Short mmCIF file of C-alpha atoms in Angstrom, two decimals:
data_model
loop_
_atom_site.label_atom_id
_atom_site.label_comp_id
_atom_site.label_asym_id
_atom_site.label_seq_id
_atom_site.Cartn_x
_atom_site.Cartn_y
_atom_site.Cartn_z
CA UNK A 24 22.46 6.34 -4.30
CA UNK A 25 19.38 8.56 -3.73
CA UNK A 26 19.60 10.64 -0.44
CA UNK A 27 17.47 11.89 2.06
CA UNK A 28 15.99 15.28 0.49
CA UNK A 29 18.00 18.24 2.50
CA UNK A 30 15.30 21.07 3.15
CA UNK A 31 12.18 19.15 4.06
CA UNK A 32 8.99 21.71 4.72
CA UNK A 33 6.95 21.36 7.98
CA UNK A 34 3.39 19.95 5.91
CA UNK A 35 3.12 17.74 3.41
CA UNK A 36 2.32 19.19 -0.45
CA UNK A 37 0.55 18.29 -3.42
CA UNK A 38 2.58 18.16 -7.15
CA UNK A 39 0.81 17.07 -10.45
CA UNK A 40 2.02 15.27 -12.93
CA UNK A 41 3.03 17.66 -14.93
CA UNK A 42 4.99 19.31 -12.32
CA UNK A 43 6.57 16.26 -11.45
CA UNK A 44 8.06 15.53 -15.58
CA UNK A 45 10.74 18.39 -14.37
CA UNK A 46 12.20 16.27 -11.59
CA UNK A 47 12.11 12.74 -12.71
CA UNK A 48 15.47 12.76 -14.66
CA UNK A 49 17.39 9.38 -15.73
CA UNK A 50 20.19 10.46 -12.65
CA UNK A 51 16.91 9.78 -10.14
CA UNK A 52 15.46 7.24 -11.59
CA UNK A 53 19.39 5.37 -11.95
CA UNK A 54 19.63 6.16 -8.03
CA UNK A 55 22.81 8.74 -9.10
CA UNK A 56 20.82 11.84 -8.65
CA UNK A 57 18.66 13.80 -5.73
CA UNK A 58 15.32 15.50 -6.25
CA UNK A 59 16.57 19.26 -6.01
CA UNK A 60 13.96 19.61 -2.80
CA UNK A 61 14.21 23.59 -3.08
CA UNK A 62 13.20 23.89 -6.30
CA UNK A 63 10.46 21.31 -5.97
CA UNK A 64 8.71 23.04 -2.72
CA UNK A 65 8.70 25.97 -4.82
CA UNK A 66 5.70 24.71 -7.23
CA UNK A 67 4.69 22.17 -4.77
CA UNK A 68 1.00 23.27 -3.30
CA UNK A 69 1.35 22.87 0.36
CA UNK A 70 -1.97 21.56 2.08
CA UNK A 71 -3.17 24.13 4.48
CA UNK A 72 -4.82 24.01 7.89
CA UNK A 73 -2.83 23.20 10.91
CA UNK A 74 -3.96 19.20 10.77
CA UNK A 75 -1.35 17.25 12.66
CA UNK A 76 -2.17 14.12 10.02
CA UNK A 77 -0.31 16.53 7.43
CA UNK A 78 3.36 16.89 9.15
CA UNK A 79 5.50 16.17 7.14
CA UNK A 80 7.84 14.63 9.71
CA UNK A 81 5.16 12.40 10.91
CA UNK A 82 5.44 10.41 7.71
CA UNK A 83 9.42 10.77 7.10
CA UNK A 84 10.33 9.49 10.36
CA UNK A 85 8.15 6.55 9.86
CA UNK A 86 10.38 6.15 6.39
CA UNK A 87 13.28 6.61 7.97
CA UNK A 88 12.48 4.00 10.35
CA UNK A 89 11.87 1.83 7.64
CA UNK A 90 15.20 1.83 5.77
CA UNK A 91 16.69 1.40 9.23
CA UNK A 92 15.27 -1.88 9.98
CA UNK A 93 15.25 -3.67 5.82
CA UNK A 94 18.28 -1.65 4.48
CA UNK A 95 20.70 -4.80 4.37
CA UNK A 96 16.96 -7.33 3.94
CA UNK A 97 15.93 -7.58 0.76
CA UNK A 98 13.45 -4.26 -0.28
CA UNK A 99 10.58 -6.33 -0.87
CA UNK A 100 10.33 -7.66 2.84
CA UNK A 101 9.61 -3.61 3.51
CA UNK A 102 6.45 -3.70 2.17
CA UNK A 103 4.43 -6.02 4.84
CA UNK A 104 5.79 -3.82 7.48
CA UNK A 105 5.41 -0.24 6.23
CA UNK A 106 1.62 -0.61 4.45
CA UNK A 107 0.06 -0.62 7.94
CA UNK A 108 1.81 1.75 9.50
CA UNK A 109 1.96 4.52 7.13
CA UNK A 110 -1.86 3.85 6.73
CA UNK A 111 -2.15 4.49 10.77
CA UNK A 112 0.32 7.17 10.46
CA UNK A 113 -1.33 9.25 7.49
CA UNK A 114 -5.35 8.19 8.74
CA UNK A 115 -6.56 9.53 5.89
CA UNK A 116 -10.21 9.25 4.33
CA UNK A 117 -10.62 7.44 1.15
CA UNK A 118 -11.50 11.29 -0.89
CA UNK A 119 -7.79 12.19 0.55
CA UNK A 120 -6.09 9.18 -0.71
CA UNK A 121 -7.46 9.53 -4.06
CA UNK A 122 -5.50 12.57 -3.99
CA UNK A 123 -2.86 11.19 -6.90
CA UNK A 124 -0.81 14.55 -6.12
CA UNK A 125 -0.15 13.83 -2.76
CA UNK A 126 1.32 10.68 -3.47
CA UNK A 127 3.15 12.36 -5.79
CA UNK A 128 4.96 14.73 -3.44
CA UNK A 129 5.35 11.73 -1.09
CA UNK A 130 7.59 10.03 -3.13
CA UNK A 131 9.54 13.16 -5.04
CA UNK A 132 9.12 15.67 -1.97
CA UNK A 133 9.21 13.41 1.67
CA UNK A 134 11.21 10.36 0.45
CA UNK A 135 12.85 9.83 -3.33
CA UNK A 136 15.40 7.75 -1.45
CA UNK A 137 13.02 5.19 -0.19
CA UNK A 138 11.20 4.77 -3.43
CA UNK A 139 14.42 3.78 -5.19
CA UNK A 140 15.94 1.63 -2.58
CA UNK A 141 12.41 -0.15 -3.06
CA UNK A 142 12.44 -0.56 -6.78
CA UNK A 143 15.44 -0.07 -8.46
CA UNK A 144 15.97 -3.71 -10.19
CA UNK A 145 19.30 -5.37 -9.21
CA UNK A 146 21.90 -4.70 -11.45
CA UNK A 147 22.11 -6.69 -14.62
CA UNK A 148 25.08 -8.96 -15.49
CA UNK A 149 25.73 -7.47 -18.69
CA UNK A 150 26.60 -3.73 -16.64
CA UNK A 151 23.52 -1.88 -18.69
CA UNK A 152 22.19 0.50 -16.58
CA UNK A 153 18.68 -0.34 -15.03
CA UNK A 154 16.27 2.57 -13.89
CA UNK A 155 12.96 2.72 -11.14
CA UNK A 156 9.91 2.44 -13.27
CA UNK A 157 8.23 5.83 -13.00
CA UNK A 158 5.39 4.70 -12.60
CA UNK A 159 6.84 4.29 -9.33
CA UNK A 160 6.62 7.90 -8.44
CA UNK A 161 3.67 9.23 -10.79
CA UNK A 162 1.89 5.68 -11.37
CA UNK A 163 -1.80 4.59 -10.44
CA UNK A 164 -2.83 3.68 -6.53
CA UNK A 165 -1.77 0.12 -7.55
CA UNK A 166 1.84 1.19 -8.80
CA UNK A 167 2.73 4.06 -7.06
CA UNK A 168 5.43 3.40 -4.50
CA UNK A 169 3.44 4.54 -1.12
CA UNK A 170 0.05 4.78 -2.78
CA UNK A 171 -0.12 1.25 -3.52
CA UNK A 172 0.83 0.72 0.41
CA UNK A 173 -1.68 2.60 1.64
CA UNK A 174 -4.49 1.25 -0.13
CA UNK A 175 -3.43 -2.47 0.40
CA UNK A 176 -3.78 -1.58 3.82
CA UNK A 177 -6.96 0.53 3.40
CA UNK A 178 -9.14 -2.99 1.79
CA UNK A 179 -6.88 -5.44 3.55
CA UNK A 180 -7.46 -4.68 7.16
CA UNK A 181 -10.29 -6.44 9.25
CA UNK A 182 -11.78 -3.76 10.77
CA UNK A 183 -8.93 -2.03 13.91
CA UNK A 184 -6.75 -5.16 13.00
CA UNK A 185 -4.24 -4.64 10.72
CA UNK A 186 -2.67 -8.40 10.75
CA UNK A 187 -4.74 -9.52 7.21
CA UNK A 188 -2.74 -6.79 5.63
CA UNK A 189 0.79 -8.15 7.00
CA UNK A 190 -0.50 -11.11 5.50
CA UNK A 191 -1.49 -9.67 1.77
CA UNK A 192 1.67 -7.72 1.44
CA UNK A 193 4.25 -10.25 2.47
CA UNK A 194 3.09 -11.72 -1.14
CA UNK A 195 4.22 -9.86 -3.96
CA UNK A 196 1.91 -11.35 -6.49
CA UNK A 197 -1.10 -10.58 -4.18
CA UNK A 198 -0.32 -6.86 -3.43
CA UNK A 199 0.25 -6.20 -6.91
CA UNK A 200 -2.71 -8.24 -8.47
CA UNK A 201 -5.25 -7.50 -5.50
CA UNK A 202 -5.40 -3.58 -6.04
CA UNK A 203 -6.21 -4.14 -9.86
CA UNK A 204 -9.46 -6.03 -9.03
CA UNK A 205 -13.04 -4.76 -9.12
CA UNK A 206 -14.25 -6.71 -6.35
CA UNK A 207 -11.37 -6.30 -3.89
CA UNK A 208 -13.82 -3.29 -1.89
CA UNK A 209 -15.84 -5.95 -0.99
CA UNK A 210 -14.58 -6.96 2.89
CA UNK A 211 -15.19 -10.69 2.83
CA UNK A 212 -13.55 -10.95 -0.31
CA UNK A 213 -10.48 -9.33 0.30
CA UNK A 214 -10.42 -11.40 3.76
CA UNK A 215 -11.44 -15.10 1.86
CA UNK A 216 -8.20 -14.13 -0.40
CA UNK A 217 -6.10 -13.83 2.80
CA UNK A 218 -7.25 -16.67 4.25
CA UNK A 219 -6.23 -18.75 1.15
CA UNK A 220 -2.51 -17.41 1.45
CA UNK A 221 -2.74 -18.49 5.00
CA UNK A 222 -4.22 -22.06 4.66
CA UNK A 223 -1.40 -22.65 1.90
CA UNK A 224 -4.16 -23.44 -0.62
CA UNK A 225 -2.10 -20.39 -2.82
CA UNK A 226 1.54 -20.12 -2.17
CA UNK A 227 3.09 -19.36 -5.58
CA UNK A 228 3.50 -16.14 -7.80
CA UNK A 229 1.24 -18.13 -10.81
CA UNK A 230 -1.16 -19.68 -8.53
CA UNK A 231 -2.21 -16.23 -6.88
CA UNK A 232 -2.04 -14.67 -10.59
CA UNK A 233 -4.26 -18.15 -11.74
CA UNK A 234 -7.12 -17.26 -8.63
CA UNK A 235 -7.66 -13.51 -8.60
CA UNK A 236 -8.63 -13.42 -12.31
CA UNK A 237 -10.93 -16.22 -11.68
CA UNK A 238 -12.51 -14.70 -8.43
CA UNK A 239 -12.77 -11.28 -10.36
CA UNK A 240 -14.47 -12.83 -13.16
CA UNK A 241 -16.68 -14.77 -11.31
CA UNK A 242 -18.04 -11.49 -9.47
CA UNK A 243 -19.54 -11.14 -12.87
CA UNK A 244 -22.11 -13.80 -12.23
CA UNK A 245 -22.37 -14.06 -8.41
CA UNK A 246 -22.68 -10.87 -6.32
CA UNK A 247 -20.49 -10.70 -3.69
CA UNK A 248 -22.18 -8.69 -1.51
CA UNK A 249 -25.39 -10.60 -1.85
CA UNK A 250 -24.44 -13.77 -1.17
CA UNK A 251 -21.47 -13.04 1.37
CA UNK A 252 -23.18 -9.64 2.37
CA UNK A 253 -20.97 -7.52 4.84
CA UNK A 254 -21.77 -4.78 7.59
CA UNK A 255 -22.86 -1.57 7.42
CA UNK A 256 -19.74 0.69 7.82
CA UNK A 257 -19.82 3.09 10.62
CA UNK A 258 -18.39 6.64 9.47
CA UNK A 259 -18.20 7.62 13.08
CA UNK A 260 -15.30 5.33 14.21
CA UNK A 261 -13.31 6.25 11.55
CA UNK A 262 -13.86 9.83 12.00
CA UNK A 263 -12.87 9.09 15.95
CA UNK A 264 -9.73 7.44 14.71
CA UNK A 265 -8.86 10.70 12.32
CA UNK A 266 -9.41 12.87 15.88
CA UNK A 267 -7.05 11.15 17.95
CA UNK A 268 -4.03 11.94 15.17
CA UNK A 269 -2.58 14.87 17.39
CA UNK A 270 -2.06 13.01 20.12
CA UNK A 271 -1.01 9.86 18.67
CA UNK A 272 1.99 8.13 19.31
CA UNK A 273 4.59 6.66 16.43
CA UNK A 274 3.34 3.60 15.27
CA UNK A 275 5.22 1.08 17.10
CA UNK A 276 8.60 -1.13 15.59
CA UNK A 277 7.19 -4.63 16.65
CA UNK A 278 3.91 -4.54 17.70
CA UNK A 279 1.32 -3.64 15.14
CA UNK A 280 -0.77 -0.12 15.37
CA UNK A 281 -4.38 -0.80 15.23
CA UNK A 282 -6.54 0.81 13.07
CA UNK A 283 -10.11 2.83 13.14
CA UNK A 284 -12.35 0.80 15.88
CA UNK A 285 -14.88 -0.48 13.14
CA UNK A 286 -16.79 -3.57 12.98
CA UNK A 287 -14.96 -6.71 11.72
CA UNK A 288 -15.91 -8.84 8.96
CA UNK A 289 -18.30 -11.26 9.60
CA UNK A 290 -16.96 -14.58 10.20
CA UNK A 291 -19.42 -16.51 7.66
CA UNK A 292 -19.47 -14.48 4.60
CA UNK A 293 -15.26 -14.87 4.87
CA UNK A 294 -16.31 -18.67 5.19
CA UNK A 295 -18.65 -19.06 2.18
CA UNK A 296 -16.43 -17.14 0.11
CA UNK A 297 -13.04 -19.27 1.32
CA UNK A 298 -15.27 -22.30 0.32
CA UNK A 299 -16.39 -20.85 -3.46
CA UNK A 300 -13.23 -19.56 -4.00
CA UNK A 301 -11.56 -23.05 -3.73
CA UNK A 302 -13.75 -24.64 -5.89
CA UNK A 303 -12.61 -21.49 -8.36
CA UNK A 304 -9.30 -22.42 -7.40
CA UNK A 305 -9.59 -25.66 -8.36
CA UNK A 306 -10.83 -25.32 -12.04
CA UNK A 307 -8.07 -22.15 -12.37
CA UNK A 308 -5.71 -22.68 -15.03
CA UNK A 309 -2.29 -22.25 -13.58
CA UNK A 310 0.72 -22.61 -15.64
CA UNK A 311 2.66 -25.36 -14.50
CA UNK A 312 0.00 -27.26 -12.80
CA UNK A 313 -0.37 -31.25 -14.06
CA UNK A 314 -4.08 -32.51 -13.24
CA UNK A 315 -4.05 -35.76 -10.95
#
């Protein structure tokens, strides 16, 4: 299996695309090869400045803590644990994430070995081999390995708490279908969706897949932010929150970290939207379902 890259550089890097092609060979993506780490930092374009967000042990040791405490769980349960904590971790602006090369080097340069425990498929019966999509590694925000993390953690969290996105993550379906949406920027929408996985009103893989096309489409014809308008976001708390990184602690292995001290959601445009996007819900075609 994948392991731990050997010569790790003090800051984290940027790698394109392009850059990447070199290192993902069939070996990496079978979980038989490493990413030759040497050779990588070479044409890797380290970040400069002397920002304590941009150690690169920060961020590993975080990883490492991960495969620590899911290595004999199954991969998947990872995700509701590590989304908030690498976004605390990282605290970076939305302009940084959109970085696509950083989150290249974060899964080729800081941890190869955690993106293929995560998403290499089980074997198959027949013994063919099976391989980590790379997509995985060089993917969109809403594929890449960490990327798609950090994000979910990014629109899912209420403000400093960080509990909606524990909540979005430990569903599959949601994580992956929630970061493809249009509307999903929009606070009290991304909160009404968690508090339908929490009521039970959607529990399955094909009921979540049946409502967030429906809510998405329906954004078409009622505005969101109109009817269920949100605050105003406050650049300074965030900005606070980016400060404090140097003295930070690790996020902690229970407990959740909490995130920039901005203003919640407000409580009845997450309630208006919970109620319209029953009704949606209701009317959803899901495969499977028998009318009563």
């Amino acid at each position: 299996m994948t392991s731990r890259p050997e010569h790790l550089p003090e800051r984290l890097a940027l790698i394109s695309d392009v850059q990447a092609a070199e290192f993902l060979s069939a070996g990496l993506l079978e979980g038989n090869d490493d990413v030759p780490s040497i050779g990588l930092n070479k044409v890797a374009e380290p970040l400069a400045g002397d920002d304590a967000r941009l150690e690169l042990h920060r961020v590993r040791d975080l990883i490492d803590d991960a495969l620590n405490k899911f290595r004999a769980e199954r991969p998947t349960v990872a995700d509701a644990w590590l989304a908030p904590r690498l976004h605390e971790t990282l605290r970076l602006t939305r302009r940084e994430a959109a970085e696509k090369g950083f989150w290249t080097y974060m899964a080729l340069g800081v941890a190869p070995d955690y993106v293929v425990w995560r998403h290499l498929p089980e074997p198959k019966a027949d013994g063919s081999r099976v391989r980590v999509a790379r997509d995985r590694f060089v993917g969109p925000h809403s594929k890449q390995s960490f990327a798609r993390l950090w994000w979910a953690a990014e629109l899912f969290r209420d403000g400093p708490d960080y509990r909606p996105v524990v909540v979005a993550c430990g569903n599959q379906d949601m994580l992956n279908s929630a970061l493809r949406l249009d509307v999903i920027d929009h606070r009290p929408t991304a909160q009404a969706l968690v508090r339908l996985l929490e009521r039970g009103t959607v529990r399955t893989g094909r009921e979540v897949n049946a409502l967030t096309p429906a809510v998405n489409a329906a954004a078409a014809t009622l505005m969101y932010d109109i009817v269920a308008p949100d605050v105003e976001r406050d650049g300074e708390a965030l900005r606070d929150w980016i400060a404090g990184a140097a003295s930070a602690l690790p996020s902690p292995w229970n407990g959740l970290p909490e995130g920039p001290e901005e203003e919640r959601v407000p409580e009845d445009a997450v309630q208006s939207l919970v109620s319209h996007f029953e009704e949606l819900f209701a009317d959803a075609p899901v495969r499977g379902r028998t009318s009563e």
